[in-house]
Amino acid sequence: MRVQPRARRNLALATGVVLSLSLLAACSDANSNRDNKGGGNGDGVLTVGMPNGPQANNSNPLLETSAGASLGYRAMVYEPLVMTNGIAPEEEGKPWLAEEWSWNEEYTELVLTVREGATWSDGETFDAEDVAFTFQLLKDHAGLNAGAIPFEEITQDGNQVTLTFSAPQFVNQVKIYQTYIVPEHIWSEVDNPETFENQDPVGTGPYTLKTFTPQTVTLTRRDEYWQELPEVEELRYTGYNDNNAATTALANGELEWSYVFIPNFEDVYLSHDPENHNLWFPTGLGIHGLWINTEREPFDDVVLRQAMNMVVDRQAIHEQGHAGAFPVVESPTGLPLPAGDSFLAPEYQGATVERDVEGARALLEENGYTFQGDTLRTPDGDPVTMTLVDPAGWSDYLTSLSVISDNLAEIGIDASVETATVDGWRTSVDAGGFDATLHWTNGGATPYDGYQHVMDDALLKPIGEASPGGNFGRFASEDAGEALRAYADATDDASRTEAMDEIQRIFVEEVPMIPTVASPVGAEYSTRHWVGWPSEEDPYAPPQPTQRNALEVVLNLEPADG
């Protein structure tokens, strides 16, 4: 691996904020839709959409598979305890349903001071009993406890709720803060909250469900809310069948807020209304990369993985696969910058990985590999071949795989690209039935979430046995597992820093996956009718409409006409 000091780059990449391109030169059709108000009619209505298809009538905020999660509208009805900013993980967070919160030194006890004065949308009073009840639900129902938080005792006294845990929860703070709180007076009557469809949702947020169809969900602003009421009176969420349908709706102004991958976004989207059409794709700590099945020969050889890492053209993947929207991961640690700056181990500060084909070939030959014409052969004389797979229709991933296939051919690896159905791919990835696949990592308030997703030996399963929680590449490293647990269980910053430095060293040297680009928390949005969106200049929240911060975004919007 060839590591060099990181060169100065343009401001957009240096800040991890790639796209804020509303001021493009006008094209000949730039104003062709200026008077097409579409679904965003400017009369207090905001149109929101995702390319996730028709939805079943399920508004359970505690299920990631519900329509409320898929389209994002649960964030307008239900609220978290603390509003954290995923693109600024160093920030403490804004008080929301909790006015104050404090941990003990070991992060095994959390005391929440619950806000007073809020009401549920049915008029009932919100209080600390609802908070305690919600966490008890998570403790009692594993299907709702997506973060696998090890709750012990949950107690309530006045407006304070105390949670204790069987292990330190430093790495899970944000997951706890972001819990959507549900009303005890309704959910205590539910027989099975894990299957509860909650078709008449009652929350503390400023909106209530007005109508639901598989294609469109409409929310309306309620009369009372503990904060100042938002300017947006009605939210209309649409589930578009695919990326193309959502992109067309964005271009013609029918859809005002979405998160969809748009190849050639300048011509297809921005140029249709350069004054008002915007997109901003800031990054947190999650990334995309080539997950390698380290259990399969010859990819169980770290030397081969190191050589593969040395030839992958991240810049081409950034430009061709992701249309320039997903920033290159330049650090050998896999951390996207600047979000990960404060976590970088000293030995990797200012370092980048540069493509080095000749160095990769030399590394392989030094370790017993040979080249027979254009074919790389293992020390045992076998040709190195592999299959790169991702779902059909995921154009950004498939284009990126084509780039990687060409890169690997430069060191004699015959890498073919195949497609699968989403369900088939998911099943195969979980069970380790692949050579290599492009896949994302988890993100979080610290790099722990991403590294744990890739390297945790506690998630290690034999090939053929599903491991949906991560470590799809069957990376077997006791050292990595011990370092991850040391970070999670640490009770002081010095111990956490030492463990994180070791985690990064293992990731760099062992190459369990090859980082390619950062995973942005982005959105397309229009300023024709609404202004006040988060931006590079005002990064108060990630702009993606399915994030918990979506409510914070809506609360900041004002009519464009003043």
XYZ file of C-alpha atoms in Angstrom:
562
model
C 0.000 0.000 0.000
C 1.299 3.412 -0.920
C 0.321 6.079 1.605
C 0.927 9.739 0.920
C 0.166 12.985 2.751
C -3.295 14.209 1.799
C -3.104 16.955 -0.800
C -5.148 20.120 -0.658
C -8.432 19.633 -2.474
C -11.257 21.896 -3.469
C -13.480 23.155 -0.669
C -16.425 20.908 -1.490
C -14.446 17.716 -1.041
C -12.352 19.035 1.819
C -15.444 19.640 3.886
C -17.123 16.378 2.920
C -19.899 18.420 1.385
C -20.059 17.582 -2.257
C -22.929 19.232 -3.936
C -24.542 22.588 -3.558
C -25.005 23.443 -7.183
C -28.057 25.633 -7.519
C -26.161 28.310 -9.434
C -25.466 26.390 -12.627
C -25.477 28.279 -15.877
C -28.958 28.305 -17.344
C -29.627 25.743 -20.047
C -32.006 26.367 -22.914
C -34.808 24.603 -21.050
C -33.856 25.926 -17.616
C -37.092 27.808 -17.130
C -39.353 25.420 -18.988
C -41.007 24.373 -15.714
C -40.877 27.689 -13.895
C -44.658 27.923 -13.813
C -45.310 24.245 -13.205
C -46.144 24.129 -9.527
C -46.998 20.445 -9.594
C -47.717 18.965 -6.189
C -45.864 21.736 -4.383
C -48.496 24.424 -4.745
C -47.018 26.944 -2.333
C -50.227 27.067 -0.270
C -48.695 25.685 2.895
C -48.028 22.285 1.282
C -44.670 20.499 1.047
C -44.369 17.431 -1.181
C -41.979 14.685 -0.109
C -41.214 11.387 -1.806
C -38.997 8.329 -1.851
C -38.462 5.721 -4.606
C -39.661 2.925 -2.328
C -42.865 1.896 -4.097
C -46.392 1.455 -2.686
C -46.616 1.176 1.082
C -48.620 -1.000 3.452
C -50.643 0.913 6.036
C -48.236 0.637 8.946
C -47.211 3.656 11.028
C -45.422 1.823 13.841
C -42.519 4.209 14.625
C -40.493 1.502 16.365
C -40.292 -0.699 13.250
C -37.725 0.108 10.565
C -39.903 -1.743 8.031
C -43.003 0.435 8.461
C -44.292 2.949 5.940
C -43.513 5.663 8.453
C -39.841 4.686 8.361
C -39.679 4.022 4.616
C -41.140 7.387 3.619
C -39.891 9.247 6.692
C -43.173 10.663 7.976
C -42.822 9.027 11.401
C -40.376 11.848 12.229
C -43.211 14.362 11.941
C -45.559 12.489 14.280
C -43.174 11.037 16.871
C -40.172 12.651 18.513
C -36.845 11.601 20.034
C -35.397 12.572 23.392
C -32.434 14.418 21.900
C -32.010 15.760 18.355
C -28.519 14.719 17.282
C -26.773 15.808 14.086
C -25.438 12.871 12.073
C -23.182 15.046 9.938
C -21.619 16.678 13.013
C -21.064 13.728 15.385
C -18.944 15.864 17.701
C -21.990 17.963 18.654
C -23.749 17.083 21.904
C -27.285 17.290 20.549
C -30.286 19.543 21.108
C -32.718 18.980 24.000
C -36.015 17.675 22.653
C -38.387 15.512 24.696
C -35.585 15.338 27.237
C -34.490 18.716 28.608
C -31.375 17.300 30.290
C -29.482 14.014 30.350
C -26.455 12.746 32.242
C -24.411 9.543 32.368
C -22.369 8.051 35.152
C -18.644 7.691 34.555
C -18.956 4.077 33.366
C -21.839 4.827 30.946
C -23.966 2.192 32.649
C -26.578 4.631 33.996
C -28.456 7.402 32.203
C -30.685 9.933 33.963
C -33.175 11.734 31.733
C -35.012 14.870 32.778
C -38.189 14.762 30.730
C -39.750 17.872 29.228
C -42.929 19.134 30.822
C -45.723 20.882 28.950
C -45.871 18.714 25.818
C -49.084 16.945 24.790
C -49.990 13.988 22.630
C -51.904 14.753 19.458
C -55.088 13.314 21.029
C -54.891 15.936 23.791
C -53.494 13.692 26.534
C -50.532 14.973 28.575
C -47.062 13.682 27.734
C -44.916 12.846 30.772
C -41.997 10.813 32.081
C -44.204 7.738 32.482
C -44.462 7.576 28.683
C -40.676 7.620 28.397
C -40.224 4.863 30.965
C -42.981 2.833 29.305
C -41.337 3.134 25.880
C -37.989 1.867 27.106
C -39.718 -0.974 28.932
C -41.299 -1.921 25.589
C -37.856 -2.114 24.031
C -36.529 -4.178 26.900
C -39.454 -6.615 26.766
C -39.637 -6.972 22.973
C -36.399 -7.803 21.194
C -38.025 -7.159 17.814
C -38.388 -3.480 18.716
C -34.918 -3.160 20.251
C -33.045 -2.740 16.955
C -29.903 -1.545 18.721
C -29.870 -4.579 21.051
C -29.509 -2.212 24.012
C -28.876 -4.288 27.192
C -31.398 -2.628 29.494
C -31.418 -3.612 33.154
C -33.631 -1.384 35.324
C -35.990 1.338 34.118
C -37.373 3.578 36.848
C -39.321 6.820 36.938
C -39.536 9.444 39.665
C -41.379 12.667 38.900
C -40.076 14.021 35.606
C -36.895 11.924 35.747
C -36.340 8.522 34.167
C -33.290 6.448 35.090
C -32.010 3.704 32.815
C -29.346 1.222 33.861
C -27.492 -1.157 31.559
C -25.570 -4.405 31.952
C -22.636 -3.011 29.932
C -21.233 0.457 29.128
C -23.284 2.267 26.493
C -20.837 4.895 25.275
C -21.167 3.626 21.693
C -24.972 3.458 21.878
C -25.719 6.913 23.246
C -27.216 8.248 20.023
C -29.357 5.140 19.528
C -30.864 5.712 22.975
C -31.317 9.455 22.476
C -33.052 8.888 19.136
C -35.681 6.491 20.469
C -39.158 7.541 19.345
C -41.387 7.871 22.417
C -44.881 6.351 22.219
C -47.950 7.039 24.420
C -48.493 4.608 27.274
C -52.247 5.197 27.310
C -52.517 3.686 23.812
C -49.657 1.188 23.555
C -50.325 -0.411 26.946
C -53.490 -1.829 25.368
C -51.614 -3.376 22.418
C -51.253 -7.162 22.576
C -48.185 -7.438 20.342
C -46.341 -4.162 19.714
C -43.929 -5.915 17.335
C -46.745 -6.459 14.827
C -48.870 -3.430 15.753
C -49.710 -1.495 12.556
C -50.628 1.692 14.444
C -52.897 2.964 11.673
C -54.109 5.912 13.773
C -50.767 7.209 15.092
C -50.714 9.527 18.111
C -47.468 11.360 18.785
C -46.029 14.496 20.352
C -44.919 15.916 16.985
C -46.641 18.809 15.204
C -48.399 16.660 12.581
C -51.139 14.035 12.502
C -52.067 11.512 9.836
C -54.821 12.853 7.590
C -55.104 10.185 4.881
C -53.264 7.020 3.880
C -53.180 5.232 0.536
C -50.476 2.848 -0.720
C -49.193 5.625 -3.003
C -49.635 8.789 -0.929
C -49.669 9.636 2.776
C -50.868 13.061 3.869
C -50.117 14.701 7.204
C -51.737 17.847 8.510
C -50.482 20.317 11.088
C -52.208 20.110 14.439
C -53.340 23.126 16.456
C -51.114 22.728 19.516
C -47.466 21.791 19.836
C -44.893 22.381 22.575
C -42.721 24.384 20.178
C -43.698 27.116 17.759
C -45.863 25.596 15.049
C -44.150 24.988 11.690
C -45.045 27.106 8.677
C -45.715 23.974 6.606
C -49.404 23.180 7.033
C -49.540 19.918 5.092
C -47.007 17.247 4.128
C -47.720 14.917 1.206
C -45.522 11.818 1.008
C -45.456 9.716 -2.174
C -43.898 6.302 -2.700
C -42.546 6.344 -6.261
C -42.003 3.032 -8.021
C -38.338 3.621 -8.845
C -35.532 6.172 -9.151
C -36.632 7.294 -12.606
C -40.168 8.127 -11.490
C -38.928 10.094 -8.483
C -36.345 11.910 -10.604
C -38.969 12.933 -13.163
C -41.196 14.274 -10.375
C -38.273 16.249 -8.932
C -37.374 17.707 -12.321
C -40.886 18.910 -13.114
C -41.494 20.354 -9.644
C -44.146 17.856 -8.585
C -41.798 16.567 -5.876
C -39.958 19.077 -3.689
C -37.933 16.936 -1.257
C -36.407 13.520 -1.769
C -33.309 11.355 -1.523
C -32.688 9.500 -4.775
C -29.603 8.644 -6.813
C -29.626 10.717 -10.020
C -26.985 9.989 -12.677
C -26.128 13.104 -14.678
C -27.924 15.215 -12.080
C -26.903 18.531 -13.678
C -28.869 17.890 -16.876
C -31.581 15.660 -15.472
C -32.484 17.693 -12.393
C -30.628 20.922 -11.675
C -30.867 22.427 -15.144
C -34.679 22.267 -15.119
C -34.764 25.077 -12.553
C -31.221 26.177 -11.657
C -32.513 28.966 -9.433
C -34.477 26.642 -7.153
C -33.383 23.047 -7.646
C -30.679 22.028 -5.173
C -28.988 18.963 -3.849
C -26.653 18.637 -0.898
C -24.953 15.382 0.062
C -22.977 15.830 3.307
C -21.375 12.821 4.894
C -21.306 11.269 8.318
C -19.153 8.299 9.310
C -20.721 5.579 7.152
C -19.057 4.465 3.927
C -19.504 2.207 0.906
C -16.904 -0.352 -0.081
C -16.055 -3.725 -1.573
C -16.734 -6.388 1.047
C -14.466 -9.397 0.421
C -15.338 -12.925 1.508
C -12.213 -13.580 3.556
C -13.288 -17.175 4.208
C -13.005 -18.177 0.553
C -9.693 -19.034 -1.048
C -7.628 -17.254 -2.241
C -9.179 -14.157 -0.633
C -8.292 -15.498 2.792
C -4.747 -14.333 1.929
C -4.188 -10.830 3.305
C -1.489 -10.178 0.682
C -4.007 -10.608 -2.123
C -6.482 -8.302 -0.372
C -3.757 -5.693 0.114
C -2.898 -5.810 -3.580
C -6.551 -5.457 -4.555
C -6.853 -2.440 -2.286
C -3.842 -0.832 -3.970
C -5.365 -0.876 -7.476
C -8.998 0.174 -6.881
C -9.622 3.528 -8.562
C -11.719 5.396 -6.014
C -11.785 8.576 -8.047
C -13.301 6.741 -11.045
C -15.896 5.143 -8.761
C -16.710 8.597 -7.350
C -17.109 10.104 -10.820
C -18.567 7.264 -12.876
C -20.397 5.128 -10.348
C -21.802 7.824 -8.088
C -21.982 10.806 -10.475
C -19.677 12.826 -8.237
C -22.218 12.770 -5.426
C -20.441 10.461 -2.966
C -17.034 11.775 -1.810
C -13.940 9.632 -2.223
C -12.691 7.924 0.946
C -9.061 8.992 0.846
C -7.878 7.855 4.276
C -6.430 4.330 4.461
C -8.487 3.901 7.649
C -11.740 4.058 5.694
C -12.858 7.082 7.701
C -14.598 9.775 5.635
C -13.194 13.195 6.328
C -13.710 15.667 7.873
C -16.332 13.771 9.908
C -13.684 11.317 11.089
C -10.828 13.776 11.652
C -10.990 13.706 15.442
C -10.807 9.899 15.497
C -7.799 9.391 13.220
C -4.877 7.502 14.746
C -1.666 9.586 14.723
C 0.049 7.312 12.195
C -2.720 7.910 9.643
C -3.249 11.644 10.048
C -2.688 13.400 6.731
C -2.347 10.091 4.869
C -4.130 8.963 1.717
C -4.129 5.799 -0.354
C -2.921 6.285 -3.936
C -3.346 3.806 -6.769
C -0.149 1.817 -7.262
C -0.498 -0.969 -9.839
C 3.224 -1.651 -10.130
C 3.560 -1.768 -6.358
C 0.668 -4.242 -6.156
C 2.226 -6.521 -8.772
C 5.556 -6.406 -6.952
C 3.883 -7.227 -3.610
C 2.208 -10.269 -5.141
C 5.400 -11.562 -6.761
C 7.326 -11.097 -3.512
C 4.803 -13.401 -1.843
C 4.831 -16.271 -4.330
C 2.210 -15.157 -6.857
C 3.141 -15.361 -10.539
C 1.882 -13.830 -13.757
C 1.225 -16.036 -16.768
C 0.442 -13.609 -19.541
C -2.491 -11.560 -18.272
C -3.424 -14.066 -15.583
C -2.460 -13.901 -11.927
C -1.737 -17.295 -10.376
C -1.622 -18.156 -6.680
C 1.485 -19.687 -5.089
C -0.223 -23.054 -5.782
C -0.476 -22.210 -9.480
C -4.243 -21.612 -9.628
C -5.613 -18.686 -11.673
C -7.239 -15.966 -9.553
C -10.843 -15.439 -10.603
C -13.760 -13.914 -8.767
C -17.360 -12.790 -9.141
C -18.481 -9.279 -8.181
C -22.209 -9.160 -7.465
C -24.897 -6.597 -6.611
C -28.628 -6.242 -7.278
C -29.869 -5.591 -10.801
C -31.029 -1.993 -11.141
C -28.545 -0.569 -8.640
C -26.840 1.357 -11.395
C -24.359 3.200 -9.186
C -23.079 -0.022 -7.626
C -22.977 -1.933 -10.917
C -21.048 0.833 -12.661
C -18.633 0.878 -9.747
C -18.199 -2.890 -9.993
C -17.299 -2.497 -13.666
C -14.607 -0.002 -12.675
C -13.286 -2.404 -10.039
C -13.320 -5.297 -12.528
C -11.143 -3.278 -14.910
C -8.831 -2.302 -12.033
C -8.354 -5.899 -10.911
C -7.590 -6.978 -14.468
C -4.472 -4.797 -14.235
C -3.058 -7.267 -11.710
C -4.272 -10.342 -13.575
C -7.499 -11.028 -11.668
C -10.436 -12.124 -13.829
C -13.349 -10.441 -12.039
C -16.750 -10.854 -13.668
C -19.780 -8.750 -12.724
C -23.093 -10.482 -12.038
C -26.496 -9.252 -10.859
C -29.139 -10.708 -8.595
C -32.549 -9.793 -7.264
C -32.458 -7.655 -4.128
C -33.880 -10.491 -2.025
C -31.508 -13.037 -3.535
C -28.527 -10.750 -3.027
C -29.518 -9.997 0.559
C -29.827 -13.688 1.375
C -26.502 -14.471 -0.294
C -24.662 -11.657 1.470
C -26.043 -12.632 4.870
C -24.961 -16.239 4.352
C -21.522 -15.459 2.918
C -22.391 -16.826 -0.533
C -20.285 -14.392 -2.562
C -16.719 -13.527 -3.524
C -17.064 -9.742 -3.260
C -19.899 -7.235 -3.221
C -20.303 -3.507 -2.894
C -22.175 -2.747 0.319
C -22.491 0.086 2.807
C -21.403 0.131 6.438
C -23.306 1.342 9.450
C -22.762 4.932 10.516
C -23.012 6.460 13.959
C -21.692 9.051 16.350
C -18.276 7.350 16.379
C -16.421 5.128 13.866
C -17.156 2.140 16.106
C -20.440 1.414 14.307
C -18.808 1.057 10.898
C -15.815 -0.959 12.059
C -17.983 -3.226 14.204
C -20.241 -3.863 11.198
C -17.243 -5.110 9.203
C -14.901 -6.764 11.723
C -16.727 -7.919 14.860
C -15.876 -11.571 15.577
C -19.011 -11.760 17.745
C -20.947 -11.596 14.451
C -18.833 -14.273 12.760
C -20.886 -17.155 11.350
C -19.871 -20.123 9.191
C -20.537 -19.763 5.483
C -24.120 -20.829 4.873
C -25.384 -19.524 8.218
C -27.000 -16.073 8.093
C -25.241 -13.153 9.774
C -27.643 -10.253 9.117
C -25.975 -8.076 11.761
C -22.761 -7.704 9.783
C -19.322 -9.259 9.219
C -20.642 -10.541 5.905
C -17.056 -11.151 4.768
C -16.473 -13.670 7.604
C -13.458 -11.731 8.860
C -12.023 -13.849 11.691
C -9.862 -11.706 13.931
C -9.789 -12.094 17.689
C -7.614 -8.978 17.878
C -10.263 -6.922 16.077
C -13.003 -8.259 18.324
C -11.000 -7.520 21.462
C -10.226 -3.971 20.290
C -13.886 -3.331 19.444
C -14.984 -4.571 22.864
C -12.259 -2.540 24.538
C -13.594 0.575 22.839
C -17.210 -0.187 23.744
C -16.378 -1.032 27.369
C -13.861 1.772 27.999
C -14.675 4.212 30.789
C -12.243 6.978 29.836
C -11.178 8.795 26.680
C -7.592 7.587 26.804
C -8.660 3.946 26.754
C -11.100 4.600 23.922
C -8.424 6.362 21.885
C -5.986 3.483 22.382
C -8.610 0.948 21.293
C -9.664 3.017 18.253
C -6.039 3.332 17.129
C -5.718 -0.457 17.274
C -9.000 -0.951 15.386
C -7.745 1.296 12.603
C -4.377 -0.491 12.430
C -6.098 -3.852 11.974
C -8.457 -2.457 9.340
C -5.595 -0.915 7.338
C -3.257 -3.899 7.535
C -5.765 -6.757 7.218
C -8.104 -5.197 4.588
C -11.385 -6.929 5.522
C -13.080 -4.622 2.998
C -11.928 -1.994 0.512
C -13.384 1.485 1.218
C -14.464 3.397 -1.871
C -16.723 6.377 -1.144
C -18.450 8.034 1.777
C -22.116 7.386 2.423
C -23.844 10.763 2.325
C -26.973 11.678 4.231
C -28.210 13.837 1.401
C -31.268 15.139 -0.365
C -32.657 16.965 -3.356
C -34.857 19.924 -2.478
C -36.533 22.924 -4.068
C -36.494 26.515 -2.821
C -39.367 27.561 -5.106
C -41.902 27.528 -2.263
C -39.812 26.851 0.861
C -36.504 28.219 2.135
C -34.423 27.486 5.232
C -33.050 24.113 4.137
C -29.792 22.859 5.666
C -26.830 23.576 3.429
C -23.058 23.734 3.340
C -23.342 27.267 4.716
C -25.826 26.269 7.428
C -25.282 22.556 8.223
C -27.687 22.403 11.152
C -28.962 18.935 10.170
C -28.604 16.224 7.534
C -31.127 17.046 4.797
C -32.363 13.498 4.125
C -36.171 13.270 4.598
C -36.085 9.849 6.273
C -33.805 10.937 9.119
C -35.034 11.928 12.572
C -33.731 15.418 11.822
C -36.381 15.749 9.111
C -38.654 17.357 11.708
C -35.945 19.856 12.580
C -35.668 20.702 8.881
C -39.412 21.285 8.526
C -39.445 23.444 11.646
C -36.816 25.656 9.992
C -38.660 26.092 6.684
C -40.324 29.374 5.766
C -42.372 30.361 2.715
C -40.120 31.547 -0.091
C -42.379 34.546 -0.699
C -41.929 35.699 2.897
